[in-house]
Coordinates of C-alpha atoms in Angstrom, one line a residue:
X61 CA 15.4 -26.1 -20.8
X62 CA 16.2 -28.0 -17.3
X63 CA 14.4 -26.4 -14.5
X64 CA 18.1 -25.4 -13.1
X65 CA 18.8 -23.7 -16.0
X66 CA 15.8 -21.7 -16.5
X67 CA 16.0 -21.3 -12.5
X68 CA 19.9 -19.8 -12.2
X69 CA 19.4 -17.8 -15.6
X70 CA 16.0 -16.0 -14.0
X71 CA 18.2 -14.9 -11.3
X72 CA 20.9 -14.2 -12.7
X73 CA 19.0 -11.6 -14.8
X74 CA 17.7 -10.5 -12.1
X75 CA 20.1 -9.7 -10.1
X76 CA 22.1 -8.2 -13.0
X77 CA 19.0 -6.2 -13.7
X78 CA 19.5 -4.9 -9.6
X79 CA 22.9 -4.4 -9.8
X80 CA 22.7 -2.0 -12.7
X81 CA 20.1 -0.1 -11.1
X82 CA 17.0 -1.2 -12.1
X83 CA 14.1 -0.9 -10.0
X84 CA 13.3 -4.2 -8.8
X85 CA 9.8 -4.6 -10.2
X86 CA 10.7 -3.9 -13.5
X87 CA 13.5 -5.9 -12.9
X88 CA 11.8 -9.4 -12.2
X89 CA 9.7 -8.3 -15.0
X90 CA 12.9 -7.9 -17.7
X91 CA 13.8 -11.2 -15.8
X92 CA 10.8 -13.2 -16.2
X93 CA 10.2 -12.3 -20.4
X94 CA 13.3 -13.6 -21.9
X95 CA 11.8 -17.3 -20.5
X96 CA 8.4 -16.7 -21.2
X97 CA 9.0 -16.3 -25.0
X98 CA 11.0 -19.8 -24.5
X99 CA 7.6 -21.5 -23.8
X100 CA 4.9 -19.1 -25.8
X101 CA 5.0 -16.9 -28.4
X102 CA 5.5 -13.1 -28.5
X103 CA 1.6 -12.5 -28.9
X104 CA 0.6 -15.3 -26.2
X105 CA 3.8 -13.9 -24.4
X106 CA 1.9 -10.0 -24.2
X107 CA -2.1 -11.3 -23.5
X108 CA 0.3 -13.5 -21.2
X109 CA 1.9 -10.0 -19.4
X110 CA -1.2 -8.2 -19.8
X111 CA -3.0 -11.0 -17.5
X112 CA -0.7 -11.4 -14.6
X113 CA 0.5 -7.6 -14.1
X114 CA -2.9 -6.6 -14.0
X115 CA -5.6 -9.5 -13.2
X116 CA -3.3 -10.0 -10.2
X117 CA -5.6 -7.0 -8.3
X118 CA -8.5 -8.7 -9.2
X119 CA -8.1 -10.3 -6.0
X120 CA -10.7 -9.6 -3.1
X121 CA -8.2 -10.2 -0.5
X122 CA -5.5 -7.3 -2.0
X123 CA -7.8 -4.2 -1.5
X124 CA -6.9 -4.8 2.6
X125 CA -3.0 -3.6 1.3
X126 CA -3.7 0.0 0.3
X127 CA -6.3 0.5 2.8
X128 CA -3.9 -0.7 5.6
X129 CA -1.3 1.7 3.9
X130 CA -3.8 4.7 3.8
X131 CA -5.0 3.8 7.4
X132 CA -0.8 3.6 8.6
X133 CA -0.9 7.4 6.6
X134 CA -3.5 9.5 8.2
X135 CA -2.3 8.2 11.7
X136 CA 1.0 9.8 10.7
X137 CA -0.6 12.5 9.2
X138 CA -2.6 13.2 12.2
X139 CA -1.0 13.7 16.3
X140 CA -2.2 10.8 17.0
X141 CA 1.4 9.2 17.1
X142 CA 2.9 12.2 18.7
X143 CA 0.6 12.3 20.9
X144 CA 0.5 8.6 21.9
X145 CA 4.4 9.0 22.4
X146 CA 4.0 11.9 24.7
X147 CA 1.7 10.2 26.8
X148 CA 4.1 7.2 27.0
X149 CA 6.5 9.6 27.7
X150 CA 5.1 11.7 30.4
X151 CA 3.1 9.0 32.2
X152 CA 5.8 6.7 33.1
X153 CA 7.6 8.3 36.0
X154 CA 10.9 6.1 35.5
X155 CA 14.6 6.6 34.7
X156 CA 14.8 6.2 30.7
X157 CA 11.1 7.0 30.8
X158 CA 11.5 8.2 27.3
X159 CA 13.4 4.9 26.0
X160 CA 10.3 3.1 27.2
X161 CA 8.1 5.2 26.1
X162 CA 9.3 5.1 22.7
X163 CA 9.1 1.1 22.9
X164 CA 5.2 1.4 23.9
X165 CA 4.7 3.9 21.3
X166 CA 5.8 2.0 18.4
X167 CA 4.3 -1.2 20.0
X168 CA 0.3 1.1 20.2
X169 CA 1.3 2.5 16.7
X170 CA 1.7 -1.2 15.8
X171 CA -1.3 -2.1 16.8
X172 CA -3.1 -0.2 14.3
X173 CA -0.3 0.4 11.4
X174 CA 1.4 -2.4 9.4
X175 CA 4.7 -0.5 8.0
X176 CA 7.7 -0.6 10.2
X177 CA 9.0 2.4 8.1
X178 CA 6.1 4.3 9.2
X179 CA 6.1 3.5 12.4
X180 CA 9.8 4.3 12.7
X181 CA 9.3 7.5 10.8
X182 CA 6.1 8.8 12.6
X183 CA 7.2 7.7 16.6
X184 CA 10.4 8.3 15.5
X185 CA 10.1 11.7 14.0
X186 CA 9.1 13.2 17.4
X187 CA 11.2 10.7 20.0
X188 CA 14.5 11.1 18.7
X189 CA 15.1 15.0 19.0
X190 CA 13.7 15.1 22.0
X191 CA 15.7 12.4 23.2
X192 CA 18.8 14.0 22.4
X193 CA 17.3 17.2 23.9
X194 CA 16.7 15.5 27.0
X195 CA 20.7 13.8 27.3
X196 CA 20.0 10.0 25.7
X197 CA 23.1 8.4 24.5
X198 CA 22.8 8.9 20.6
X199 CA 23.2 5.2 19.8
X200 CA 20.5 4.1 22.5
X201 CA 18.3 7.1 21.1
X202 CA 19.0 5.7 17.5
X203 CA 18.5 1.9 18.2
X204 CA 15.6 2.1 20.3
X205 CA 13.5 3.6 17.5
X206 CA 15.2 1.9 14.6
X207 CA 14.3 -1.5 16.0
X208 CA 10.7 -0.4 17.6
X209 CA 9.8 0.6 13.9
X210 CA 10.1 -3.5 13.9
X211 CA 7.1 -4.3 16.2
X212 CA 4.7 -2.7 13.5
X213 CA 5.4 -5.9 11.4
X214 CA 4.8 -8.0 14.0
X215 CA 1.8 -6.5 15.6
X216 CA -1.2 -7.2 14.0
X217 CA -2.2 -6.1 10.9
X218 CA 1.0 -6.5 9.8
X219 CA 2.2 -5.9 5.7
X220 CA 4.5 -8.8 5.8
X221 CA 2.0 -10.8 7.5
X222 CA -0.7 -10.1 4.6
X223 CA 2.0 -10.4 1.9
X224 CA 3.1 -13.8 3.2
X225 CA -0.5 -15.2 3.7
X226 CA -1.3 -13.8 0.5
X227 CA 1.6 -15.6 -1.7
X228 CA 1.4 -18.8 0.7
X229 CA -2.7 -18.8 0.6
X230 CA -3.2 -18.8 4.3
X231 CA -5.3 -17.7 7.0
X232 CA -4.5 -13.8 7.3
X233 CA -6.7 -14.0 10.9
X234 CA -4.8 -17.1 12.2
X235 CA -1.4 -15.0 10.9
X236 CA -2.6 -11.9 12.5
X237 CA -3.3 -13.6 15.7
X238 CA 0.2 -16.1 15.6
X239 CA 1.9 -12.7 16.3
X240 CA 0.2 -11.3 19.0
X241 CA 2.7 -13.3 21.5
X242 CA 5.6 -12.9 20.1
X243 CA 5.0 -9.5 20.0
X244 CA 4.6 -9.1 23.4
X245 CA 7.6 -10.8 24.3
X246 CA 9.5 -8.9 21.9
X247 CA 7.8 -5.6 23.6
X248 CA 9.2 -7.0 26.9
X249 CA 12.6 -8.1 25.4
X250 CA 13.4 -4.3 24.6
X251 CA 12.1 -3.0 27.6
X252 CA 15.4 -5.2 29.5
X253 CA 17.4 -4.1 27.2
X254 CA 17.0 -0.4 27.7
X255 CA 17.5 -1.5 31.5
X256 CA 20.2 -3.2 31.1
X257 CA 21.3 -0.7 29.0
X258 CA 20.9 1.8 31.9
X259 CA 23.3 -0.2 34.3
X260 CA 26.3 -0.4 31.7
X261 CA 26.2 2.6 30.2
X262 CA 24.4 5.1 32.7
X263 CA 25.6 8.1 31.4
X264 CA 23.5 7.4 28.0
X265 CA 20.0 7.8 30.4
X266 CA 19.6 10.9 31.4
X267 CA 18.8 10.8 35.9
X268 CA 16.0 13.2 35.7
X269 CA 13.9 14.9 32.7
X270 CA 12.6 17.8 32.5
X271 CA 9.3 17.6 30.5
X272 CA 5.8 19.0 30.7
X273 CA 3.4 16.5 31.1
X274 CA 0.8 15.5 28.8
X275 CA -2.5 17.2 30.1
X276 CA -5.1 13.7 30.5
X277 CA -7.9 15.3 28.0
X278 CA -4.8 15.3 25.3
X279 CA -3.8 12.0 26.3
X280 CA -7.1 10.0 25.7
X281 CA -7.1 11.9 22.3
X282 CA -4.2 9.5 21.6
X283 CA -5.2 6.9 23.7
X284 CA -8.8 6.6 22.8
X285 CA -8.7 6.3 18.9
X286 CA -5.3 3.4 18.5
X287 CA -7.8 1.5 21.0
X288 CA -10.9 1.7 18.7
X289 CA -8.7 1.0 15.6
X290 CA -6.8 -1.6 17.2
X291 CA -10.4 -3.1 18.8
X292 CA -12.1 -3.1 15.2
X293 CA -9.2 -4.7 13.4
X294 CA -9.0 -7.6 16.0
X295 CA -12.5 -8.2 17.1
X296 CA -13.9 -8.1 13.6
X297 CA -11.4 -10.2 12.0
X298 CA -11.0 -12.9 14.5
X299 CA -14.8 -13.2 15.5
X300 CA -15.6 -14.0 11.9
X301 CA -17.3 -10.4 12.0
X302 CA -15.7 -9.6 8.3
X303 CA -13.0 -10.0 6.2
X304 CA -9.3 -8.9 6.5
X305 CA -10.8 -6.6 3.4
X306 CA -13.5 -5.6 5.1
X307 CA -12.1 -5.0 8.5
X308 CA -9.3 -2.6 6.7
X309 CA -12.1 -0.9 5.2
X310 CA -14.0 -0.3 8.4
X311 CA -10.8 1.0 10.5
X312 CA -9.7 2.5 7.7
X313 CA -13.5 5.2 8.0
X314 CA -13.1 4.7 11.7
X315 CA -9.5 6.2 11.5
X316 CA -10.5 9.1 9.3
X317 CA -12.8 10.1 11.6
X318 CA -10.9 10.0 15.0
X319 CA -7.8 11.4 13.2
X320 CA -10.1 14.7 12.1
X321 CA -11.7 14.9 15.5
X322 CA -8.7 13.9 17.9
X323 CA -6.0 14.2 15.9
X324 CA -6.5 17.8 14.5
X325 CA -6.3 16.2 10.6
X326 CA -7.5 18.3 7.9
X327 CA -7.8 18.8 4.1
X328 CA -4.1 19.4 3.5
X329 CA -2.9 16.0 5.8
X330 CA -5.5 13.8 4.0
X331 CA -4.8 15.0 0.6
X332 CA -0.7 14.3 1.4
X333 CA -1.8 11.0 3.4
X334 CA -3.7 10.1 -0.4
X335 CA -0.9 10.9 -1.9
X336 CA 1.3 9.1 -0.2
X337 CA -0.9 6.0 0.1
X338 CA -0.8 6.1 -3.9
X339 CA 3.2 6.4 -4.1
X340 CA 3.1 3.6 -1.5
X341 CA 0.5 1.6 -3.4
X342 CA 2.3 2.5 -7.0
X343 CA 5.3 1.0 -6.1
X344 CA 3.8 -2.5 -4.1
X345 CA 1.6 -2.7 -7.0
X346 CA 4.4 -2.9 -9.7
X347 CA 6.2 -4.8 -6.9
X348 CA 3.2 -7.6 -6.8
X349 CA 2.3 -7.8 -10.2
X350 CA 5.3 -8.2 -11.4
X351 CA 6.4 -11.3 -8.5
X352 CA 3.4 -12.9 -10.0
X353 CA 5.0 -12.7 -13.5
X354 CA 8.3 -14.4 -12.4
X355 CA 6.1 -16.7 -10.2
X356 CA 4.1 -17.9 -13.1
X357 CA 7.5 -18.3 -15.3
X358 CA 8.9 -20.4 -12.3
X359 CA 6.2 -23.2 -12.0
X360 CA 5.4 -23.2 -15.3
X361 CA 9.3 -24.7 -15.1
X362 CA 8.0 -26.7 -11.6
X363 CA 11.6 -25.0 -10.2
X364 CA 9.6 -24.9 -6.6
X365 CA 8.5 -28.2 -6.8
X366 CA 11.6 -29.5 -8.4
X367 CA 13.8 -27.1 -5.5
X368 CA 12.0 -29.2 -2.7
X369 CA 12.6 -32.3 -4.2
X370 CA 16.3 -31.9 -4.5
X371 CA 16.7 -31.3 -0.9
X372 CA 14.2 -33.9 0.1
X373 CA 16.4 -36.2 -1.8
X374 CA 19.3 -34.8 0.4
X375 CA 17.8 -36.1 3.4
X376 CA 18.8 -33.2 5.8
X377 CA 17.0 -32.7 9.2
X378 CA 14.2 -30.0 9.1
X379 CA 15.9 -28.2 11.1
X380 CA 18.7 -28.3 9.2
X381 CA 17.0 -26.9 5.9
X382 CA 15.2 -24.2 8.4
X383 CA 18.7 -23.3 9.8
X384 CA 20.0 -22.5 6.2
X385 CA 16.6 -21.0 5.0
X386 CA 16.6 -18.2 7.7
X387 CA 20.6 -17.6 7.2
X388 CA 19.6 -17.0 3.4
X389 CA 17.1 -14.9 4.3
X390 CA 19.5 -12.4 6.8
X391 CA 21.7 -12.3 4.5
X392 CA 19.5 -11.7 1.8
X393 CA 18.0 -8.7 3.3
X394 CA 21.2 -6.9 3.6
X395 CA 21.0 -6.0 0.3
X396 CA 16.9 -6.1 -0.3
X397 CA 14.0 -5.0 1.7
X398 CA 11.6 -7.5 2.9
X399 CA 8.6 -7.2 0.2
X400 CA 10.7 -7.3 -2.6
X401 CA 12.1 -10.8 -0.8
X402 CA 8.5 -12.2 -0.4
X403 CA 7.7 -12.0 -3.6
X404 CA 10.8 -12.9 -5.4
X405 CA 11.9 -15.7 -3.1
X406 CA 8.4 -16.9 -0.9
X407 CA 7.2 -18.9 -3.9
X408 CA 10.1 -21.2 -4.3
X409 CA 11.1 -21.8 -0.8
X410 CA 7.7 -22.1 1.3
X411 CA 6.9 -25.4 -0.1
X412 CA 10.5 -26.7 1.1
X413 CA 9.1 -25.5 4.6
X414 CA 6.1 -27.4 4.1
X415 CA 7.6 -30.5 2.9
X416 CA 9.7 -30.4 6.0
X417 CA 7.1 -30.6 8.3
X418 CA 6.5 -27.0 9.7
X419 CA 3.0 -25.2 10.0
X420 CA 3.0 -22.3 7.7
X421 CA 1.4 -20.4 9.7
X422 CA 4.1 -20.7 12.6
X423 CA 6.6 -20.0 9.8
X424 CA 4.5 -16.7 8.9
X425 CA 5.5 -15.6 12.3
X426 CA 9.5 -17.5 12.3
X427 CA 10.0 -15.3 8.6
X428 CA 8.5 -12.3 9.9
X429 CA 11.0 -11.9 12.5
X430 CA 13.5 -12.3 10.1
X431 CA 12.3 -9.7 8.0
X432 CA 12.8 -7.8 11.5
X433 CA 16.2 -8.1 11.3
X434 CA 16.6 -7.2 7.9
X435 CA 15.2 -4.1 8.6
X436 CA 18.3 -3.5 10.9
X437 CA 21.0 -4.8 8.9
X438 CA 23.3 -2.6 6.7
X439 CA 23.7 -2.0 4.0
X440 CA 20.1 -1.7 2.9
X441 CA 18.3 -1.4 6.5
X442 CA 15.6 1.0 6.0
X443 CA 15.0 1.6 9.5
X444 CA 18.6 2.6 10.1
X445 CA 18.5 5.1 6.8
X446 CA 14.8 6.7 8.0
X447 CA 16.0 7.4 12.1
X448 CA 20.2 8.3 10.7
X449 CA 17.6 10.7 8.2
X450 CA 15.6 12.0 10.7
X451 CA 18.6 14.1 12.8
X452 CA 21.8 13.1 10.5
X453 CA 23.7 16.2 11.8
X454 CA 24.0 14.4 15.4
X455 CA 23.6 10.8 14.5
X456 CA 25.6 8.9 12.0
X457 CA 24.9 5.8 10.1
X458 CA 27.1 4.3 12.6
X459 CA 25.8 5.2 15.5
X460 CA 22.5 3.7 14.3
X461 CA 23.9 0.1 13.6
X462 CA 26.0 0.1 16.8
X463 CA 22.1 0.7 18.7
X464 CA 20.4 -1.8 17.2
X465 CA 22.9 -4.1 18.0
X466 CA 21.7 -5.6 21.1
X467 CA 17.7 -5.3 19.9
X468 CA 18.9 -7.6 16.9
X469 CA 20.2 -10.0 19.2
X470 CA 16.2 -10.0 20.8
X471 CA 15.4 -10.9 17.8
X472 CA 17.7 -13.7 17.5
X473 CA 16.5 -14.6 20.9
X474 CA 13.2 -14.7 19.6
X475 CA 13.6 -16.6 16.9
X476 CA 15.6 -19.2 19.0
X477 CA 12.4 -19.4 21.2
X478 CA 10.0 -20.3 18.3
X479 CA 11.8 -22.5 17.4
X480 CA 12.2 -24.3 20.8
X481 CA 8.4 -22.9 21.6
X482 CA 6.4 -23.2 18.3
X483 CA 3.4 -23.0 20.6
X484 CA 4.3 -19.3 21.5
X485 CA 2.9 -18.3 18.0
X486 CA 0.6 -21.1 17.6
X487 CA -1.2 -21.1 21.0
X488 CA -3.6 -18.8 20.4
X489 CA -4.6 -19.5 17.2
X490 CA -5.2 -22.9 18.3
X491 CA -7.3 -21.4 21.9
X492 CA -9.2 -18.8 19.2
X493 CA -10.2 -22.1 17.2

């Protein structure tokens, strides 16, 4: 069969299976099998499916994924995350301290947890009820926390950057450090949005907040673990002391110890963290394995190479190609969550980015920002529903969506900044070399 027939057939089957409600991992595998049978016998196809579904987890680098997920769950089940928010809130003597503190806490949490949803859930679970009680506007409160969760996937360690590096065979350490400067710029932009919001709609930010200040000893119990874990991850990877997998393992052990002594984690919390990690990895494991099978069939028919050649022959400018890819991901992100998009589309599209002459480390940051926009756009924006579910009696999904609009604009602005000034992402990795 011609490559475009196979490509359109696989895509059509995939979308059909998703529409009828088949989970994405099973939809990927089911869309692959008919075309696998076209090139191999039934017996060979079964062996290939087995090897692709299970063999992928022999990749050493993939061990970092469950370890980073476990790390985030440990913090989420302890008092470290909530105490981090209380510290950021009570120690900021400015109007709008709870909003600024939420962003700061999300950024701090992002420095030790790579999951956007876990970040939004952990900080939002404490901050949203408190902000509403203090008199903050519903849209500002929900928008700050939904957008704040996205900081976890740009500031290292990031699961999206980790998956991107696995799919594109790029340095995980270089990708992590490339996200630092854009991540800090994004935090600053979010602060500016809150300040401007307070000027435009002063009724959404209370003039005076009555809150019990957090004792310094409790504050240190929140700050020290985050600082220690963040330093263990960053220094060990960037200094070449450990691989990302080794850094994830060591930081997970440190987190377990610190969560017990400083975060009040007990046996029940540990069991819940392990259970949640296994549930998450059950889905991610199936998704990754079926994504590899899907990619194998596409690669056999040379779909990525032919697709890239098609665009090269069209002689489009590199920036036209980049714009098409970004728009494609933003639209697709309205219907699929980021991890699924990574394994479904990235194997086909990243060769096109490389052929257009763009640095793949730089594009990793661009890609991650588009994924941040994806989790904030309806109808399948994960962070929207996570935050709305925390206060569903008081906040509607419409409030969350409208509250996120200024933050989506900030993400789009950062995207344009990266296109205009690629060194925003590349300067720090080049300096580290």
